[in-house]
Amino acid sequence: MISYHISKVFSIAPYQGEMPQELKQSLAEGLARGALRRFSDSGLHAHAALRELKTQESELLVSASSFAESRSLEEYIDSFPSASPARFQRSVHPSAVQQARVPNSAPLRRYIPLAGQEGLAITAVRTALASNEDNVILIGGEECGTWSVGIQAGSETGYAFGLRLMKEPGKDQPPSLGTISWSMDYDDKADKDASLQHFHSQLHTRSSYKASHPDMGSITLSWNNRP
Amino acid sequence: MIRQNDIRILSCDCITPFGDSSATCEALLEGRSNVRQYPLLGNAEEALVPLSLFDEMHADLPPRWFKIVQKLLAPVCGPQWGRADTPVFVSSSNFGVDSLYYLRHEGREDQLPYAVPHSSVEQIRKVCGWGHNISLCSHACVSAHIAISCASDALASGAKQALVVSYDFISPFVTGGFNALKILNGQAPKPYHCAPSGSIALGEGAAYAVLALEGEGPTIRAQSTWNEMFHYTANEPEGSGFAKLLEPILPLLDKERIWLKGHGTGTVEAGRIEAVTLAKLFPQAPLTGWKGALGHTLGSCGLIELAIALRAMEQGRAPGTVASQKPCFTENIALKPFSTKPYDAVLILSNAFGGAHAAMCVSND
């Protein structure tokens, strides 16, 4: 089993359809005036998460999303036959993090963008923890699609989360809020829902939980002080 | 990052329009290119752009890539893969996005099972009989390198073996986008050729590798990544991205005994930056690039070109930069095939949107 300490949490409540204006304004904090219109919803999610978690260039960043840039993808496909270069560029899978980092020329040594659906929470946590890096930032979420939702090619729910993880809490590190673990072993008594959205709902409410899949192993989320 | 463990490549193969990795390596050694001119979005009246395809772009069921990938993966089918200790890592920059395009524009609802990354991979999983432990990595044109690094981490944390698979095929979705960015035009690519303008060709293919910490086979000695985040589609113009990429692994490399398989798409600025930076860091090393023959196979290029590089090292001759010509940006560009015998290892580099860079050093023992 591999365990990391959670030193900071970012989470926004699930929403459906258009992102609420109030939420959009709060996520956009720190952006240059006029920059907001260049951001997709998932770009805003990433911007806010990475700002809140104070991501450094030497830290591993893992991001996870089943549909990623749903709206940009839809808009790009609908721009044919005069394909839009901006929408194409924004539809590429890791675009959300690029939107958050490029305006500040903020490099990253190591960045792992993950897709997937079944067991994506386990995959994302395992990827973060198996890295053996001292500090890891794990972010995830979805933006709401429009026409893609009806054909299960986009998410009907928007949400986002971020975790700052550390291998060992040092004396100069913030106190541990909890731990997150991955083990190769299957636990048939654990939660069977290892989706990213369910992981987010547990994290958002600071609930402890264990999810397991026979082929993927188990993840455990536990908190030191529940609110 | 620097991997502390050497990673053994127990098997590795690819499929391109030339055939498997042996046939592809042979074609490149003969200086053949599969790049041809095709209508931009697949319709006869459109402008022609350079592509390397298995066949013309069209909607099919299953999608035209599916049987090609299935054929490639025949040696790694079976329920032993995709379990807790035998994870599978699938990378692509496209997955099945061609199906989403055809669904939307041609009403092809039959494409839906392939239209998003996880459903596309699920079709492969089912036909290969794998378990469910499959990670999907998608980081544009460095996707395959990311999948290999994730697989390496999984091995270091207890997996017995890891299977890495990558596939990228071309559709109007991709050609339209690169054309809109003005880097896919009518010119055929001439990687590292010093000229006022350049172009890429897009290509398609797939590859796999079985990795382990122990066993017989070539060895991945070092891996590194760097994400510049300087510009959405361009590199930092002074080449700092390539230098930062290689900084952590340079001490591990014997500069005198290495050859370079560069990214080399055919665009002028990126080619110049790459060639100049590599010539400074490795003045003795021949630099070759194969996208003039294969096109740019996008997120899969790192794994496809690894398979070709392994075949080249096995037979002792590496293909030159097919379809390019003098003058080149630097003296060390290899236009013709060369012997790999004076070298112990190859450094394989890839480059992607956002100034993402990836490299791995692979030796033949």
Coordinates of C-alpha atoms in Angstrom, one line a residue:
Chain A
M1 CA 0.0 0.0 0.0
I2 CA 1.2 3.5 -0.8
S3 CA -0.1 6.4 1.2
Y4 CA 0.3 10.2 0.9
H5 CA -0.8 13.0 3.2
I6 CA -3.4 15.5 2.0
S7 CA -2.2 19.0 2.8
K8 CA -4.7 21.1 0.9
V9 CA -8.1 20.5 -0.8
F10 CA -9.9 22.4 -3.5
S11 CA -13.5 21.5 -4.5
I12 CA -16.4 23.1 -6.2
A13 CA -20.0 21.9 -5.8
P14 CA -21.5 20.0 -8.7
Y15 CA -23.6 22.1 -11.1
Q16 CA -25.6 21.4 -14.3
G17 CA -25.7 23.3 -17.6
E18 CA -24.2 26.7 -17.6
M19 CA -21.7 27.5 -14.9
P20 CA -23.3 29.8 -12.3
Q21 CA -22.1 33.4 -12.9
E22 CA -21.1 33.8 -9.2
L23 CA -19.0 30.6 -9.4
K24 CA -17.4 31.8 -12.6
Q25 CA -16.4 35.1 -11.1
S26 CA -14.9 33.4 -8.0
L27 CA -12.9 30.9 -10.1
A28 CA -11.6 33.7 -12.4
E29 CA -10.0 35.5 -9.5
G30 CA -6.4 36.4 -10.4
L31 CA -7.0 36.5 -14.2
A32 CA -6.0 39.5 -16.2
R33 CA -8.9 41.7 -17.2
G34 CA -10.5 40.4 -20.4
A35 CA -8.8 37.0 -20.1
L36 CA -11.9 35.2 -18.9
R37 CA -13.5 35.0 -22.4
R38 CA -10.5 32.9 -23.6
F39 CA -11.2 30.3 -20.9
S40 CA -13.3 27.2 -21.2
D41 CA -15.1 26.0 -18.1
S42 CA -12.6 23.3 -17.6
G43 CA -9.8 25.8 -18.1
L44 CA -11.4 27.9 -15.3
H45 CA -11.6 24.8 -13.1
A46 CA -7.9 24.2 -13.7
H47 CA -6.9 27.8 -13.2
A48 CA -8.7 28.0 -9.8
A49 CA -7.5 24.6 -8.6
L50 CA -3.8 25.3 -9.5
R51 CA -4.0 28.8 -8.0
E52 CA -5.5 27.5 -4.8
L53 CA -3.0 24.6 -4.5
K54 CA -0.1 26.9 -5.3
T55 CA 1.4 24.5 -7.9
Q56 CA 5.1 24.7 -8.4
E57 CA 7.0 23.7 -11.6
S58 CA 8.9 20.9 -9.9
E59 CA 5.8 19.2 -8.7
L60 CA 4.1 16.4 -10.5
L61 CA 0.6 17.4 -11.8
V62 CA -1.9 14.6 -12.5
S63 CA -5.2 15.6 -14.1
A64 CA -8.2 13.3 -14.7
S65 CA -11.3 13.8 -16.8
S66 CA -13.6 11.5 -18.8
F67 CA -14.7 14.1 -21.3
A68 CA -12.2 17.0 -20.7
E69 CA -12.9 19.8 -23.2
S70 CA -16.5 18.8 -24.0
R71 CA -17.7 22.2 -25.1
S72 CA -14.6 23.2 -27.1
L73 CA -14.8 19.8 -28.8
E74 CA -18.5 20.4 -29.7
E75 CA -17.8 23.9 -30.9
Y76 CA -14.8 22.8 -32.9
I77 CA -16.7 20.0 -34.6
D78 CA -19.6 22.4 -35.3
S79 CA -17.2 25.0 -36.9
F80 CA -16.6 22.7 -39.9
P81 CA -16.1 23.1 -42.8
S82 CA -14.3 26.3 -41.8
A83 CA -12.5 24.6 -38.9
S84 CA -11.7 27.1 -36.1
P85 CA -8.0 27.1 -35.0
A86 CA -8.7 28.4 -31.6
R87 CA -11.4 25.8 -30.9
F88 CA -9.2 23.0 -32.3
Q89 CA -6.4 24.1 -30.0
R90 CA -8.8 24.3 -27.0
S91 CA -10.4 20.9 -27.8
V92 CA -7.1 19.1 -27.3
H93 CA -7.2 17.0 -24.1
P94 CA -4.7 18.8 -21.8
S95 CA -5.9 22.3 -22.9
A96 CA -7.5 23.1 -19.6
V97 CA -4.2 23.1 -17.8
Q98 CA -2.5 24.9 -20.7
Q99 CA -5.1 27.7 -20.4
A100 CA -4.2 28.0 -16.7
R101 CA -0.4 27.9 -17.2
V102 CA 0.4 29.5 -20.6
P103 CA -0.8 33.1 -19.8
N104 CA 1.8 33.1 -16.9
S105 CA 4.4 31.1 -18.7
A106 CA 4.3 28.7 -15.8
P107 CA 6.2 25.5 -16.8
L108 CA 5.8 22.1 -15.3
R109 CA 8.4 19.4 -15.1
R110 CA 6.0 16.5 -15.2
Y111 CA 2.3 16.6 -16.2
I112 CA 0.1 13.5 -16.7
P113 CA -3.3 14.1 -18.2
L114 CA -5.5 11.1 -17.8
A115 CA -8.8 10.2 -19.5
G116 CA -11.0 7.2 -18.9
Q117 CA -14.2 6.4 -17.1
E118 CA -14.5 3.1 -15.3
G119 CA -12.4 3.2 -12.2
L120 CA -10.9 6.6 -13.2
A121 CA -10.6 7.6 -9.5
I122 CA -8.4 4.5 -8.8
T123 CA -6.4 5.1 -11.9
A124 CA -5.8 8.8 -11.0
V125 CA -4.9 8.1 -7.4
R126 CA -2.6 5.3 -8.4
T127 CA -0.9 7.4 -11.0
A128 CA -0.3 10.2 -8.5
L129 CA 0.9 7.9 -5.7
A130 CA 3.0 5.5 -7.8
S131 CA 5.1 8.4 -9.0
N132 CA 7.1 8.4 -5.8
E133 CA 7.4 12.2 -6.1
D134 CA 7.6 14.1 -2.8
N135 CA 4.8 16.4 -3.7
V136 CA 2.0 15.8 -6.1
I137 CA -1.0 17.8 -7.3
L138 CA -4.0 15.8 -8.3
I139 CA -6.9 17.6 -10.0
G140 CA -10.0 16.4 -11.8
G141 CA -13.5 17.2 -13.0
E142 CA -15.8 17.8 -15.9
E143 CA -17.3 20.7 -17.6
C144 CA -20.9 20.4 -18.8
G145 CA -21.4 19.5 -22.4
T146 CA -24.4 20.5 -24.6
W147 CA -25.3 18.2 -27.5
S148 CA -22.7 15.6 -26.5
V149 CA -24.6 14.9 -23.2
G150 CA -27.5 13.4 -25.0
I151 CA -25.3 10.8 -26.7
Q152 CA -23.2 10.1 -23.5
A153 CA -20.2 11.8 -25.1
G154 CA -20.2 14.6 -22.6
S155 CA -20.9 15.3 -18.9
E156 CA -24.2 16.6 -17.8
T157 CA -22.6 17.6 -14.5
G158 CA -19.9 20.1 -13.9
Y159 CA -17.5 19.7 -11.0
A160 CA -13.9 20.1 -10.1
F161 CA -11.5 19.1 -7.3
G162 CA -7.8 19.4 -6.5
L163 CA -5.6 17.8 -3.8
R164 CA -2.1 18.8 -2.7
L165 CA -0.4 15.6 -1.7
M166 CA 2.9 15.0 0.1
K167 CA 4.8 11.9 0.8
E168 CA 5.9 12.9 4.3
P169 CA 4.7 15.9 6.2
G170 CA 7.9 17.9 7.1
K171 CA 8.3 20.5 9.8
D172 CA 7.8 23.3 7.3
Q173 CA 4.8 21.7 5.7
P174 CA 1.2 22.4 6.5
P175 CA -0.5 19.9 8.8
S176 CA -2.0 16.8 7.2
L177 CA -5.7 17.0 6.7
G178 CA -6.0 13.3 6.0
T179 CA -4.5 10.5 3.9
I180 CA -5.1 9.0 0.6
S181 CA -3.9 5.4 -0.2
W182 CA -3.7 3.0 -3.1
S183 CA -3.3 -0.8 -2.8
M184 CA -3.2 -3.5 -5.4
D185 CA -5.5 -5.6 -3.3
Y186 CA -9.2 -5.9 -4.0
D187 CA -11.7 -5.4 -1.1
D188 CA -15.1 -6.9 -1.9
K189 CA -16.6 -4.9 1.0
A190 CA -15.5 -1.6 -0.3
D191 CA -17.6 0.8 -2.4
K192 CA -17.9 -0.5 -6.0
D193 CA -18.3 3.0 -7.4
A194 CA -14.8 4.2 -8.4
S195 CA -15.9 6.9 -10.7
L196 CA -14.3 10.3 -10.6
Q197 CA -17.6 12.0 -9.8
H198 CA -18.3 9.7 -6.8
F199 CA -14.7 10.3 -5.6
H200 CA -15.4 14.1 -5.9
S201 CA -18.6 13.8 -3.9
Q202 CA -16.8 12.0 -1.1
L203 CA -14.0 14.6 -1.2
H204 CA -16.4 17.5 -1.3
T205 CA -18.2 16.4 1.8
R206 CA -14.9 15.3 3.5
S207 CA -16.3 11.8 3.8
S208 CA -14.0 8.9 4.4
Y209 CA -14.4 6.1 1.9
K210 CA -12.8 3.1 0.2
A211 CA -13.4 2.2 -3.4
S212 CA -12.2 -1.1 -5.0
H213 CA -12.2 -2.8 -8.3
P214 CA -11.1 -6.5 -8.8
D215 CA -8.7 -5.5 -11.5
M216 CA -7.5 -2.2 -10.3
G217 CA -7.1 -2.5 -6.5
S218 CA -8.4 -0.1 -3.9
I219 CA -8.2 3.5 -2.9
T220 CA -8.9 4.9 0.6
L221 CA -9.6 8.4 1.5
S222 CA -9.6 9.3 5.2
W223 CA -9.8 12.6 7.0
N224 CA -8.1 13.6 10.3
N225 CA -10.7 16.1 11.3
R226 CA -14.2 15.9 9.8
P227 CA -16.0 19.2 9.8
Chain B
M1 CA 12.0 13.4 -13.8
I2 CA 14.6 10.8 -13.8
R3 CA 13.6 7.2 -13.4
Q4 CA 15.7 5.3 -10.9
N5 CA 15.0 1.9 -12.4
D6 CA 16.0 0.7 -15.8
I7 CA 12.9 -0.5 -17.7
R8 CA 13.2 -3.6 -19.9
I9 CA 11.4 -3.7 -23.2
L10 CA 10.4 -7.4 -23.5
S11 CA 8.6 -6.9 -26.8
C12 CA 7.7 -3.9 -29.0
D13 CA 6.1 -3.6 -32.4
C14 CA 4.3 -1.1 -34.5
I15 CA 2.1 -0.9 -37.6
T16 CA 2.3 1.8 -40.2
P17 CA 1.1 1.9 -43.8
F18 CA 4.4 0.2 -44.6
G19 CA 3.6 -2.8 -42.3
D20 CA 5.1 -3.9 -39.0
S21 CA 8.2 -2.4 -37.4
S22 CA 10.6 -4.5 -39.5
A23 CA 8.9 -3.6 -42.8
T24 CA 8.7 0.0 -41.8
C25 CA 12.3 0.2 -40.8
E26 CA 13.3 -1.5 -44.1
A27 CA 11.2 1.0 -46.1
L28 CA 12.8 3.9 -44.3
L29 CA 16.3 2.5 -44.9
E30 CA 15.4 2.4 -48.6
G31 CA 14.4 6.1 -48.4
R32 CA 10.8 5.5 -49.2
S33 CA 8.0 7.8 -48.1
N34 CA 4.4 7.0 -47.7
V35 CA 3.3 10.6 -47.7
R36 CA 0.8 11.4 -50.5
Q37 CA -1.4 14.3 -51.3
Y38 CA -5.1 13.8 -50.2
P39 CA -8.1 16.2 -50.1
L40 CA -8.1 18.1 -46.9
L41 CA -11.4 16.7 -45.5
G42 CA -11.6 13.7 -47.8
N43 CA -13.8 15.3 -50.5
A44 CA -12.4 15.4 -54.0
E45 CA -12.8 19.1 -54.7
E46 CA -10.8 20.2 -51.7
A47 CA -7.2 21.5 -51.5
L48 CA -4.6 18.7 -51.2
V49 CA -2.5 18.2 -48.1
P50 CA 0.3 15.7 -47.4
L51 CA -0.8 12.6 -45.4
S52 CA 0.4 9.1 -44.7
L53 CA -2.7 6.9 -44.5
F54 CA -3.6 3.2 -44.6
D55 CA -6.5 4.1 -46.9
E56 CA -8.6 7.2 -47.6
M57 CA -10.4 8.9 -44.8
H58 CA -14.0 7.7 -44.5
A59 CA -16.5 6.6 -41.9
D60 CA -16.7 2.9 -41.5
L61 CA -18.0 0.4 -39.0
P62 CA -16.0 -0.6 -37.1
P63 CA -13.9 2.5 -37.7
R64 CA -11.1 1.8 -40.2
W65 CA -8.5 2.0 -37.5
F66 CA -10.1 -0.7 -35.4
K67 CA -9.0 -3.8 -37.4
I68 CA -5.5 -2.4 -37.9
V69 CA -5.1 -2.0 -34.2
Q70 CA -6.6 -5.4 -33.6
K71 CA -4.1 -7.0 -35.9
L72 CA -1.2 -5.3 -34.3
L73 CA -2.3 -6.3 -30.8
A74 CA -2.8 -10.0 -31.6
P75 CA 0.4 -11.0 -29.7
V76 CA -0.7 -9.2 -26.6
C77 CA -4.3 -10.3 -26.4
G78 CA -5.6 -12.4 -23.5
P79 CA -7.0 -12.1 -20.0
Q80 CA -3.6 -11.9 -18.4
W81 CA -3.5 -8.2 -19.3
G82 CA -5.4 -5.5 -17.5
R83 CA -5.2 -7.1 -14.1
A84 CA -3.9 -5.4 -10.9
D85 CA -0.3 -6.5 -11.5
T86 CA -0.4 -6.4 -15.3
P87 CA -1.8 -2.9 -16.0
V88 CA -2.4 -1.6 -19.5
F89 CA -1.7 2.0 -20.5
V90 CA -3.3 3.2 -23.7
S91 CA -2.3 6.5 -25.2
S92 CA -3.6 8.6 -28.1
S93 CA -4.2 12.2 -29.0
N94 CA -7.3 11.2 -30.9
F95 CA -8.7 7.9 -29.6
G96 CA -11.9 7.6 -31.6
V97 CA -12.7 11.3 -32.2
D98 CA -13.2 10.6 -35.9
S99 CA -16.3 8.8 -34.9
L100 CA -17.7 11.8 -33.1
Y101 CA -17.0 13.9 -36.2
Y102 CA -18.8 11.5 -38.5
L103 CA -21.6 11.1 -36.0
R104 CA -22.2 14.8 -35.9
H105 CA -21.6 15.7 -39.6
E106 CA -22.9 12.5 -41.4
G107 CA -25.4 11.4 -38.8
R108 CA -23.5 8.1 -38.3
E109 CA -25.0 7.1 -35.0
D110 CA -23.4 3.7 -35.4
Q111 CA -20.1 5.4 -34.6
L112 CA -21.1 6.2 -31.1
P113 CA -19.5 3.2 -29.4
Y114 CA -16.1 4.5 -30.6
A115 CA -16.7 8.2 -30.1
V116 CA -15.1 9.1 -26.8
P117 CA -11.7 7.9 -25.4
H118 CA -13.0 5.4 -22.9
S119 CA -15.6 3.9 -25.3
S120 CA -13.0 3.6 -28.0
V121 CA -10.6 1.8 -25.7
E122 CA -13.4 -0.4 -24.3
Q123 CA -13.9 -1.8 -27.8
I124 CA -10.3 -2.7 -28.0
R125 CA -10.4 -4.1 -24.5
K126 CA -13.3 -6.4 -25.4
V127 CA -11.8 -7.7 -28.6
C128 CA -8.4 -8.3 -26.9
G129 CA -10.0 -10.0 -23.9
W130 CA -8.1 -7.8 -21.4
G131 CA -9.2 -7.1 -17.8
H132 CA -10.3 -3.6 -16.7
N133 CA -7.1 -2.2 -15.3
I134 CA -6.5 0.3 -18.2
S135 CA -5.2 3.8 -17.9
L136 CA -5.8 6.3 -20.7
C137 CA -3.1 8.9 -21.2
S138 CA -3.7 11.8 -23.6
H139 CA -1.2 14.6 -23.8
A140 CA -1.3 15.5 -27.5
C141 CA 1.9 14.4 -29.3
V142 CA 3.8 13.3 -26.2
S143 CA 1.0 10.9 -25.1
A144 CA 3.0 7.7 -25.7
H145 CA 5.9 9.0 -23.7
I146 CA 3.5 9.8 -20.8
A147 CA 2.0 6.3 -21.0
I148 CA 5.5 4.7 -20.9
S149 CA 6.4 6.8 -17.8
C150 CA 3.2 5.8 -16.1
A151 CA 3.9 2.2 -16.9
S152 CA 7.4 2.6 -15.5
D153 CA 5.9 4.0 -12.2
A154 CA 3.5 1.1 -12.0
L155 CA 6.4 -1.4 -12.4
A156 CA 8.3 0.4 -9.7
S157 CA 5.3 0.1 -7.4
G158 CA 4.7 -3.6 -7.8
A159 CA 3.3 -4.5 -11.2
K160 CA 4.9 -7.6 -12.7
Q161 CA 4.6 -6.4 -16.3
A162 CA 3.0 -3.5 -18.1
L163 CA 1.6 -3.2 -21.6
V164 CA 1.7 0.2 -23.3
V165 CA -0.4 0.7 -26.4
S166 CA -0.8 3.8 -28.6
Y167 CA -2.9 4.5 -31.7
D168 CA -3.6 7.5 -33.8
F169 CA -5.5 7.7 -37.0
I170 CA -6.3 10.6 -39.3
S171 CA -9.7 12.1 -39.9
P172 CA -11.1 15.5 -41.0
F173 CA -11.2 16.4 -37.3
V174 CA -7.4 16.4 -37.3
T175 CA -6.6 17.5 -40.8
G176 CA -9.0 20.4 -40.5
G177 CA -7.5 21.5 -37.2
F178 CA -3.8 21.4 -38.3
N179 CA -4.8 23.1 -41.5
A180 CA -6.6 25.9 -39.6
L181 CA -3.4 26.4 -37.6
K182 CA -1.6 26.8 -40.9
I183 CA 1.0 24.1 -40.2
L184 CA -0.6 21.6 -42.6
N185 CA -0.4 23.0 -46.1
G186 CA 0.3 21.6 -49.6
Q187 CA 4.0 21.2 -49.2
A188 CA 5.5 17.8 -48.4
P189 CA 7.6 17.9 -45.2
K190 CA 11.4 18.1 -45.3
P191 CA 12.4 17.8 -41.6
Y192 CA 15.4 19.9 -40.6
H193 CA 15.7 21.4 -44.1
C194 CA 16.7 25.1 -43.9
A195 CA 14.0 26.9 -46.0
P196 CA 11.8 29.9 -45.6
S197 CA 8.7 27.8 -45.0
G198 CA 7.8 24.3 -44.0
S199 CA 4.9 22.0 -43.5
I200 CA 4.1 18.8 -41.6
A201 CA 2.4 15.7 -43.0
L202 CA 0.0 13.9 -40.7
G203 CA 0.4 10.2 -40.4
E204 CA -1.3 7.2 -38.8
G205 CA -0.2 4.1 -37.0
A206 CA -0.2 2.2 -33.8
A207 CA 2.3 0.5 -31.5
Y208 CA 2.7 -1.5 -28.4
A209 CA 5.5 -2.4 -25.9
V210 CA 5.6 -4.9 -23.1
L211 CA 7.7 -3.5 -20.2
A212 CA 9.1 -5.1 -17.0
L213 CA 11.8 -4.4 -14.5
E214 CA 13.6 -7.6 -15.3
G215 CA 14.0 -9.8 -18.3
E216 CA 15.8 -9.9 -21.7
G217 CA 15.5 -7.0 -24.1
P218 CA 16.5 -3.4 -24.8
T219 CA 16.5 -1.0 -21.8
I220 CA 14.9 2.4 -21.2
R221 CA 17.8 4.0 -19.3
A222 CA 16.3 7.4 -18.7
Q223 CA 13.1 9.3 -19.3
S224 CA 12.4 13.0 -18.9
T225 CA 9.6 15.5 -19.6
W226 CA 9.2 19.2 -19.6
N227 CA 6.2 21.4 -20.2
E228 CA 7.2 24.9 -21.3
M229 CA 3.7 26.4 -21.1
F230 CA 5.2 29.3 -23.1
H231 CA 2.7 29.3 -25.9
Y232 CA -0.3 27.1 -26.9
T233 CA 1.3 25.8 -30.1
A234 CA 4.9 27.0 -30.3
N235 CA 8.1 26.5 -28.4
E236 CA 10.1 29.1 -26.6
P237 CA 12.2 30.5 -29.5
E238 CA 15.6 30.2 -27.9
G239 CA 15.2 26.5 -27.4
S240 CA 15.1 26.5 -23.6
G241 CA 12.4 23.8 -23.6
F242 CA 14.7 21.2 -25.3
A243 CA 17.5 22.2 -22.9
K244 CA 15.3 22.0 -19.8
L245 CA 14.0 18.6 -21.0
L246 CA 17.4 17.1 -21.2
E247 CA 19.0 18.8 -18.2
P248 CA 18.1 16.1 -15.6
I249 CA 19.2 13.2 -17.8
L250 CA 22.3 14.6 -19.4
P251 CA 24.6 13.3 -16.6
L252 CA 23.3 9.8 -17.3
L253 CA 24.1 9.8 -21.0
D254 CA 27.4 9.1 -22.7
K255 CA 27.3 11.9 -25.3
E256 CA 29.9 10.3 -27.5
R257 CA 28.0 7.1 -27.9
I258 CA 24.4 8.2 -28.6
W259 CA 22.4 8.8 -31.7
L260 CA 19.3 11.0 -31.9
K261 CA 15.9 10.3 -33.2
G262 CA 14.4 13.8 -33.2
H263 CA 10.8 15.0 -33.4
G264 CA 11.4 16.7 -36.7
T265 CA 7.9 17.3 -38.2
G266 CA 9.0 19.6 -41.0
T267 CA 7.9 22.9 -39.5
V268 CA 10.7 25.5 -39.8
E269 CA 10.9 27.1 -36.3
A270 CA 10.5 23.9 -34.3
G271 CA 12.9 22.0 -36.5
R272 CA 15.5 24.7 -36.2
I273 CA 15.3 25.0 -32.4
E274 CA 15.5 21.3 -32.0
A275 CA 18.4 20.8 -34.4
V276 CA 20.4 23.7 -33.0
T277 CA 19.9 22.8 -29.4
L278 CA 20.7 19.1 -29.9
A279 CA 23.8 20.0 -32.0
K280 CA 25.1 22.0 -29.0
L281 CA 24.4 19.3 -26.5
F282 CA 25.5 16.3 -28.6
P283 CA 27.9 17.6 -31.3
Q284 CA 29.1 14.1 -32.2
A285 CA 25.6 12.5 -32.5
P286 CA 23.8 12.0 -35.8
L287 CA 20.2 13.4 -35.7
T288 CA 17.6 11.7 -37.8
G289 CA 13.8 12.2 -38.1
W290 CA 11.2 10.0 -39.8
K291 CA 8.1 12.1 -40.2
G292 CA 9.0 12.9 -43.8
A293 CA 8.2 9.2 -44.5
L294 CA 5.6 8.4 -42.0
G295 CA 3.9 11.7 -41.4
H296 CA 3.5 12.9 -37.8
T297 CA 1.7 10.1 -36.0
L298 CA 0.7 12.5 -33.3
G299 CA 0.3 11.1 -29.8
S300 CA 1.6 7.7 -30.9
C301 CA 4.8 8.9 -32.6
G302 CA 7.0 8.2 -29.5
L303 CA 6.1 4.5 -29.4
I304 CA 5.9 3.9 -33.1
E305 CA 9.3 5.5 -33.6
L306 CA 10.7 3.5 -30.6
A307 CA 9.7 0.3 -32.3
I308 CA 11.4 1.4 -35.5
A309 CA 14.5 2.5 -33.6
L310 CA 14.7 -0.9 -31.9
R311 CA 14.6 -2.7 -35.3
A312 CA 17.3 -0.3 -36.5
M313 CA 19.6 -1.1 -33.6
E314 CA 19.0 -4.8 -34.1
Q315 CA 20.2 -4.7 -37.6
G316 CA 22.9 -2.1 -37.0
R317 CA 21.6 0.6 -39.4
A318 CA 19.3 3.5 -38.7
P319 CA 17.2 5.2 -41.4
G320 CA 18.2 8.8 -42.3
T321 CA 15.9 11.8 -42.5
V322 CA 13.8 10.5 -45.4
A323 CA 12.4 13.2 -47.9
S324 CA 14.6 16.0 -46.5
Q325 CA 17.5 17.6 -48.3
K326 CA 20.4 20.0 -47.9
P327 CA 20.9 22.7 -46.7
C328 CA 20.0 21.5 -43.2
F329 CA 19.9 23.5 -40.0
T330 CA 23.0 21.8 -38.6
E331 CA 25.8 19.6 -39.8
N332 CA 24.8 16.6 -37.8
I333 CA 21.5 15.9 -39.6
A334 CA 21.7 12.5 -41.1
L335 CA 20.0 12.5 -44.5
K336 CA 21.1 9.0 -45.4
P337 CA 21.1 5.7 -43.3
F338 CA 24.0 5.3 -40.9
S339 CA 25.5 2.5 -38.8
T340 CA 24.4 2.3 -35.2
K341 CA 27.4 0.2 -34.3
P342 CA 29.5 3.1 -32.9
Y343 CA 26.7 3.9 -30.5
D344 CA 25.3 2.3 -27.4
A345 CA 21.9 4.0 -27.2
V346 CA 19.4 6.2 -29.0
L347 CA 17.7 9.3 -27.5
I348 CA 14.1 9.5 -28.7
L349 CA 12.4 12.9 -28.5
S350 CA 8.9 14.1 -29.0
N351 CA 7.3 17.5 -28.8
A352 CA 3.6 18.7 -28.5
F353 CA 1.2 21.6 -28.1
G354 CA 1.9 23.7 -25.1
G355 CA 5.6 23.3 -25.5
A356 CA 5.4 19.8 -24.0
H357 CA 8.6 17.8 -24.5
A358 CA 9.5 14.2 -23.8
A359 CA 12.6 12.1 -24.2
M360 CA 13.7 8.6 -23.5
C361 CA 17.1 7.0 -23.8
V362 CA 17.1 3.4 -24.9
S363 CA 20.0 1.0 -25.1
N364 CA 20.1 -2.3 -27.0
D365 CA 21.1 -4.4 -24.0

